[in-house]
Tab-separated table of C-alpha atoms in Angstrom:
chain	number	residue	atom	x	y	z
A	1	UNK	CA	136.737	157.434	16.387
A	2	UNK	CA	138.820	156.251	18.973
A	3	UNK	CA	142.866	155.648	18.339
A	4	UNK	CA	143.307	151.483	18.593
A	5	UNK	CA	147.020	152.260	19.438
A	6	UNK	CA	146.195	154.391	22.477
A	7	UNK	CA	147.567	151.617	24.575
A	8	UNK	CA	150.884	152.032	23.306
A	9	UNK	CA	151.404	155.704	24.921
A	10	UNK	CA	151.604	153.399	28.498
A	11	UNK	CA	153.672	150.466	27.090
A	12	UNK	CA	156.416	152.866	26.239
A	13	UNK	CA	156.123	155.415	29.069
A	14	UNK	CA	159.418	153.031	30.856
A	15	UNK	CA	161.379	154.348	27.901
A	16	UNK	CA	160.756	158.163	28.565
A	17	UNK	CA	163.566	158.838	31.245
A	18	UNK	CA	166.228	157.589	29.004
A	19	UNK	CA	165.579	158.453	25.582
A	20	UNK	CA	168.719	159.080	23.944
A	21	UNK	CA	170.057	157.647	20.548
A	22	UNK	CA	173.487	156.864	21.658
A	23	UNK	CA	171.851	154.599	24.322
A	24	UNK	CA	169.959	152.984	22.094
A	25	UNK	CA	172.791	152.424	19.362
A	26	UNK	CA	174.999	150.941	22.192
A	27	UNK	CA	172.404	148.631	23.166
A	28	UNK	CA	172.094	147.214	19.819
A	29	UNK	CA	175.553	146.885	19.342
A	30	UNK	CA	175.934	145.275	22.925
A	31	UNK	CA	172.920	142.945	22.136
A	32	UNK	CA	174.366	141.250	19.332
A	33	UNK	CA	177.690	141.070	20.778
A	34	UNK	CA	175.950	138.810	23.899
A	35	UNK	CA	173.849	137.189	21.275
A	36	UNK	CA	176.930	135.934	19.174
A	37	UNK	CA	178.768	134.643	22.818
A	38	UNK	CA	175.647	133.296	24.145
A	39	UNK	CA	176.237	129.377	22.485
A	40	UNK	CA	179.937	129.799	23.581
A	41	UNK	CA	179.252	130.408	27.074
A	42	UNK	CA	176.236	127.887	26.940
A	43	UNK	CA	178.433	124.877	25.616
A	44	UNK	CA	181.342	125.599	28.244
A	45	UNK	CA	178.440	124.075	30.761
A	46	UNK	CA	177.890	120.988	28.532
A	47	UNK	CA	179.153	117.390	29.677
A	48	UNK	CA	181.181	116.201	26.727
A	49	UNK	CA	182.481	117.044	23.340
A	50	UNK	CA	179.815	114.770	21.849
A	51	UNK	CA	177.196	117.345	23.559
A	52	UNK	CA	178.957	120.242	22.318
A	53	UNK	CA	178.574	118.601	18.665
A	54	UNK	CA	174.683	118.139	19.004
A	55	UNK	CA	174.271	121.399	20.010
A	56	UNK	CA	175.818	122.752	16.618
A	57	UNK	CA	174.228	120.487	14.555
A	58	UNK	CA	170.686	120.681	15.829
A	59	UNK	CA	169.747	117.385	14.400
A	60	UNK	CA	168.719	115.563	17.538
A	61	UNK	CA	165.940	116.306	20.517
A	62	UNK	CA	168.805	117.663	22.542
A	63	UNK	CA	170.634	119.505	20.152
A	64	UNK	CA	167.555	121.271	18.660
A	65	UNK	CA	165.984	121.921	22.637
A	66	UNK	CA	169.710	123.260	23.638
A	67	UNK	CA	170.198	125.713	20.819
A	68	UNK	CA	166.477	127.405	21.726
A	69	UNK	CA	167.520	127.241	25.794
A	70	UNK	CA	170.769	129.215	24.846
A	71	UNK	CA	168.704	131.913	23.897
A	72	UNK	CA	168.553	132.496	27.587
A	73	UNK	CA	172.383	133.487	28.014
A	74	UNK	CA	171.183	136.445	25.348
A	75	UNK	CA	168.381	137.213	27.370
A	76	UNK	CA	170.457	137.789	31.012
A	77	UNK	CA	173.170	139.383	29.103
A	78	UNK	CA	170.492	141.748	27.346
A	79	UNK	CA	168.622	142.185	30.670
A	80	UNK	CA	171.923	143.456	32.424
A	81	UNK	CA	172.928	145.463	29.763
A	82	UNK	CA	169.322	147.484	30.073
A	83	UNK	CA	169.899	148.200	33.671
A	84	UNK	CA	173.255	149.521	33.029
A	85	UNK	CA	172.377	151.922	30.423
A	86	UNK	CA	168.921	152.478	31.000
A	87	UNK	CA	168.234	151.916	34.801
A	88	UNK	CA	165.043	149.444	34.173
A	89	UNK	CA	164.245	145.843	34.461
A	90	UNK	CA	162.447	142.919	32.595
A	91	UNK	CA	158.815	144.003	33.470
A	92	UNK	CA	159.291	147.306	32.171
A	93	UNK	CA	159.636	145.432	28.398
A	94	UNK	CA	156.282	143.517	28.998
A	95	UNK	CA	153.657	146.050	29.912
A	96	UNK	CA	151.323	144.939	33.284
A	97	UNK	CA	151.710	141.646	34.375
A	98	UNK	CA	148.163	140.052	34.089
A	99	UNK	CA	147.230	141.450	31.044
A	100	UNK	CA	150.281	139.900	29.274
A	101	UNK	CA	149.921	136.420	30.549
A	102	UNK	CA	145.490	136.783	29.914
A	103	UNK	CA	146.841	138.184	26.156
A	104	UNK	CA	149.657	135.218	25.675
A	105	UNK	CA	147.420	132.545	26.323
A	106	UNK	CA	144.928	133.931	24.760
A	107	UNK	CA	146.730	134.376	21.230
A	108	UNK	CA	148.677	131.453	21.500
A	109	UNK	CA	145.492	128.854	21.967
A	110	UNK	CA	143.846	130.975	19.027
A	111	UNK	CA	146.370	131.041	16.479
A	112	UNK	CA	147.321	127.481	17.380
A	113	UNK	CA	143.801	126.132	16.520
A	114	UNK	CA	144.353	127.990	13.267
A	115	UNK	CA	147.446	126.297	12.360
A	116	UNK	CA	146.097	123.327	13.618
A	117	UNK	CA	143.213	123.491	10.917
A	118	UNK	CA	145.342	124.359	8.309
A	119	UNK	CA	147.616	121.578	9.019
A	120	UNK	CA	144.606	118.810	8.621
A	121	UNK	CA	143.223	120.602	5.334
A	122	UNK	CA	144.622	119.462	2.195
A	123	UNK	CA	147.228	118.916	0.600
A	124	UNK	CA	147.612	115.960	3.428
A	125	UNK	CA	151.166	114.743	4.514
A	126	UNK	CA	152.124	111.621	2.375
A	127	UNK	CA	153.457	109.119	4.608
A	128	UNK	CA	154.869	107.097	1.863
A	129	UNK	CA	157.123	110.236	1.479
A	130	UNK	CA	158.098	110.166	4.639
A	131	UNK	CA	162.039	108.722	5.774
A	132	UNK	CA	160.440	108.632	9.329
A	133	UNK	CA	157.822	109.094	11.472
A	134	UNK	CA	158.881	109.429	15.075
A	135	UNK	CA	157.459	107.424	17.952
A	136	UNK	CA	154.110	109.346	19.187
A	137	UNK	CA	154.790	108.796	22.787
A	138	UNK	CA	158.063	110.127	23.020
A	139	UNK	CA	157.110	113.338	20.539
A	140	UNK	CA	154.313	113.832	22.825
A	141	UNK	CA	156.536	113.987	26.072
A	142	UNK	CA	158.721	116.737	23.956
A	143	UNK	CA	156.101	118.904	23.210
A	144	UNK	CA	155.672	120.797	26.956
A	145	UNK	CA	159.740	120.709	26.878
A	146	UNK	CA	159.790	122.487	23.252
A	147	UNK	CA	157.327	125.201	24.037
A	148	UNK	CA	159.421	126.205	27.228
A	149	UNK	CA	162.451	125.840	24.966
A	150	UNK	CA	160.418	128.265	22.392
A	151	UNK	CA	159.242	130.788	25.292
A	152	UNK	CA	162.688	131.570	26.009
A	153	UNK	CA	163.660	131.828	22.197
A	154	UNK	CA	160.684	134.151	21.169
A	155	UNK	CA	160.505	136.023	24.303
A	156	UNK	CA	164.304	136.778	24.005
A	157	UNK	CA	163.523	138.315	20.598
A	158	UNK	CA	160.406	139.914	21.302
A	159	UNK	CA	161.539	141.969	24.537
A	160	UNK	CA	164.470	143.120	22.177
A	161	UNK	CA	162.614	144.187	18.775
A	162	UNK	CA	159.258	144.623	19.974
A	163	UNK	CA	159.964	145.172	23.704
A	164	UNK	CA	162.824	147.470	23.755
A	165	UNK	CA	163.527	149.147	20.504
A	166	UNK	CA	159.872	149.911	19.866
A	167	UNK	CA	159.792	151.494	22.789
A	168	UNK	CA	162.656	153.751	22.619
A	169	UNK	CA	161.922	154.409	19.005
A	170	UNK	CA	158.590	155.754	20.079
A	171	UNK	CA	160.300	157.892	22.170
A	172	UNK	CA	162.351	159.279	19.624
A	173	UNK	CA	159.896	159.652	16.605
A	174	UNK	CA	156.021	159.573	16.742
A	175	UNK	CA	155.997	158.235	13.317
A	176	UNK	CA	154.660	154.633	13.595
A	177	UNK	CA	157.128	154.009	10.480
A	178	UNK	CA	159.988	154.526	13.129
A	179	UNK	CA	158.821	152.363	15.701
A	180	UNK	CA	157.128	149.426	13.634
A	181	UNK	CA	158.987	149.330	10.276
A	182	UNK	CA	162.564	149.985	11.841
A	183	UNK	CA	162.378	146.842	14.309
A	184	UNK	CA	160.844	144.216	12.046
A	185	UNK	CA	163.448	145.420	9.226
A	186	UNK	CA	166.097	144.870	11.327
A	187	UNK	CA	164.264	141.450	12.456
A	188	UNK	CA	163.683	140.514	9.170
A	189	UNK	CA	167.398	140.890	7.857
A	190	UNK	CA	168.548	138.608	10.808
A	191	UNK	CA	166.241	135.960	9.169
A	192	UNK	CA	168.134	136.399	5.842
A	193	UNK	CA	170.784	133.830	7.042
A	194	UNK	CA	167.981	131.015	7.870
A	195	UNK	CA	167.760	130.437	3.936
A	196	UNK	CA	169.899	128.460	1.560
A	197	UNK	CA	171.007	131.069	-1.117
A	198	UNK	CA	169.825	134.530	-1.977
A	199	UNK	CA	166.183	133.561	-2.919
A	200	UNK	CA	165.437	131.809	0.225
A	201	UNK	CA	166.937	134.089	2.129
A	202	UNK	CA	165.268	136.757	0.881
A	203	UNK	CA	161.578	134.927	1.560
A	204	UNK	CA	162.889	134.265	4.913
A	205	UNK	CA	163.142	137.968	5.357
A	206	UNK	CA	160.329	139.212	3.860
A	207	UNK	CA	158.316	136.880	6.145
A	208	UNK	CA	159.960	137.611	9.203
A	209	UNK	CA	159.672	141.507	8.325
A	210	UNK	CA	155.666	140.752	8.199
A	211	UNK	CA	155.587	138.972	11.248
A	212	UNK	CA	157.512	141.547	12.883
A	213	UNK	CA	155.098	144.243	11.750
A	214	UNK	CA	152.287	141.644	13.027
A	215	UNK	CA	153.782	141.377	16.667
A	216	UNK	CA	154.842	145.349	16.619
A	217	UNK	CA	150.845	146.160	15.841
A	218	UNK	CA	149.603	143.647	18.633
A	219	UNK	CA	151.863	145.286	21.024
A	220	UNK	CA	150.647	148.860	19.894
A	221	UNK	CA	146.857	147.518	20.558
A	222	UNK	CA	147.521	145.826	23.601
A	223	UNK	CA	150.108	147.782	25.486
A	224	UNK	CA	151.704	144.564	26.230
A	225	UNK	CA	153.838	142.430	24.809
A	226	UNK	CA	152.069	139.280	25.803
A	227	UNK	CA	149.952	139.154	22.128
A	228	UNK	CA	153.120	139.434	20.060
A	229	UNK	CA	155.070	136.402	22.081
A	230	UNK	CA	152.016	134.419	21.937
A	231	UNK	CA	151.752	134.686	18.175
A	232	UNK	CA	155.476	134.219	17.662
A	233	UNK	CA	155.200	131.008	19.939
A	234	UNK	CA	152.638	129.275	17.965
A	235	UNK	CA	153.850	129.847	14.715
A	236	UNK	CA	157.278	128.493	16.079
A	237	UNK	CA	155.696	125.506	17.544
A	238	UNK	CA	153.974	124.197	14.591
A	239	UNK	CA	157.261	125.059	12.219
A	240	UNK	CA	159.622	122.721	14.701
A	241	UNK	CA	157.150	120.361	15.971
A	242	UNK	CA	155.253	118.686	12.885
A	243	UNK	CA	157.238	118.509	9.875
A	244	UNK	CA	161.021	118.769	8.910
A	245	UNK	CA	163.935	117.027	7.252
A	246	UNK	CA	165.869	114.719	8.444
A	247	UNK	CA	169.519	115.950	9.607
A	248	UNK	CA	168.483	119.762	8.821
A	249	UNK	CA	169.351	121.927	11.672
A	250	UNK	CA	166.418	122.287	14.130
A	251	UNK	CA	164.666	119.078	13.105
A	252	UNK	CA	165.046	117.033	16.331
A	253	UNK	CA	161.949	117.471	17.451
A	254	UNK	CA	159.695	116.815	14.452
A	255	UNK	CA	156.957	114.333	14.458
A	256	UNK	CA	157.339	113.740	10.537
A	257	UNK	CA	160.550	113.816	8.669
A	258	UNK	CA	161.209	113.788	5.061
A	259	UNK	CA	164.467	112.345	3.685
A	260	UNK	CA	167.453	114.292	3.533
A	261	UNK	CA	168.284	116.407	0.763
A	262	UNK	CA	171.522	118.408	0.245
A	263	UNK	CA	170.873	121.994	1.222
A	264	UNK	CA	172.655	123.416	-1.891
A	265	UNK	CA	170.028	121.944	-3.894
A	266	UNK	CA	167.949	125.101	-2.702
A	267	UNK	CA	170.726	127.491	-3.207
A	268	UNK	CA	168.626	129.815	-5.776
A	269	UNK	CA	170.292	132.777	-6.852
A	270	UNK	CA	168.572	136.371	-6.451
A	271	UNK	CA	166.910	136.204	-9.982
A	272	UNK	CA	164.823	132.926	-8.853
A	273	UNK	CA	162.591	135.672	-7.128
A	274	UNK	CA	160.860	136.383	-10.237
A	275	UNK	CA	159.997	132.834	-10.992
A	276	UNK	CA	156.003	131.830	-10.603
A	277	UNK	CA	156.856	128.997	-7.710
A	278	UNK	CA	158.845	131.401	-5.568
A	279	UNK	CA	156.214	134.171	-5.970
A	280	UNK	CA	153.613	131.564	-5.182
A	281	UNK	CA	155.586	130.431	-2.136
A	282	UNK	CA	156.285	134.316	-0.806
A	283	UNK	CA	152.226	135.174	-1.301
A	284	UNK	CA	151.467	131.774	0.824
A	285	UNK	CA	154.104	132.847	3.114
A	286	UNK	CA	152.716	136.096	3.839
A	287	UNK	CA	149.033	134.841	3.810
A	288	UNK	CA	149.918	132.859	6.449
A	289	UNK	CA	150.974	135.660	8.482
A	290	UNK	CA	148.161	137.600	7.790
A	291	UNK	CA	145.684	134.756	8.759
A	292	UNK	CA	147.857	134.273	12.178
A	293	UNK	CA	147.719	138.121	13.057
A	294	UNK	CA	143.833	137.862	12.374
A	295	UNK	CA	142.928	135.248	14.646
A	296	UNK	CA	145.165	137.018	17.228
A	297	UNK	CA	142.935	140.276	16.632
A	298	UNK	CA	139.765	138.209	16.908
A	299	UNK	CA	141.140	136.562	20.074
A	300	UNK	CA	141.696	139.743	21.683
A	301	UNK	CA	138.746	141.825	20.270
A	302	UNK	CA	141.121	144.261	19.203
């Protein structure tokens, strides 16, 4: 039986000339530093204090999109570090250009179609419960801009976690647990801070870990980052563009808005993870990842 991860060997080849652990550790620390500084650098170019406030609040279209465009600063800093410490560039993280572009488009569309079908299935959005439905014409104009901003955001995350770390760790260990599990665990841990409270943060972390594992698997099967970026892009697009809560972070481009609620209402302690509704929510989130991964596999025929 053929090894489904055979393309992975070509994908990791650019990392072999400089596989030392110390380089990886320096890159991780340096990238985190650059990532933390990127909002400061980005806002220094904004024209007014009002624009800076909008950026940090992230509740308007400008603020939400600016936050995602700011990932480009982190990506640029990371690529400079990659050149300095490893002597290689952007495309060494992506894989063959034509294959990456093909897989990106196939997976983005296939996962988007599946998510759209799931979105129109019951339970339907009850418009009586909504605080606002944005003007459709204005919203549709924002869709392509949002996709560009998200491509920068997910691309930055993918070139670091499924590109750089997956390549470097695969050079250090043949164990799939090393190059799949460790970057995915780091990816999950960073998403803990997306939640309100320990229970919700843990849900975010476990979901992101599962998404990371799915993206790592697709990268190994295809030998490029296109499929991983496509899955991540389609997921984030639906998360941002369809439903949000008024005046919550990243709510600026959603079509349907529910009334504002105090996020503190969702600050459940870790013990809430044992309650049936939290367990059901976790299983639903993980099932969603599996469905997206299967849609990507079907689109790729791998």
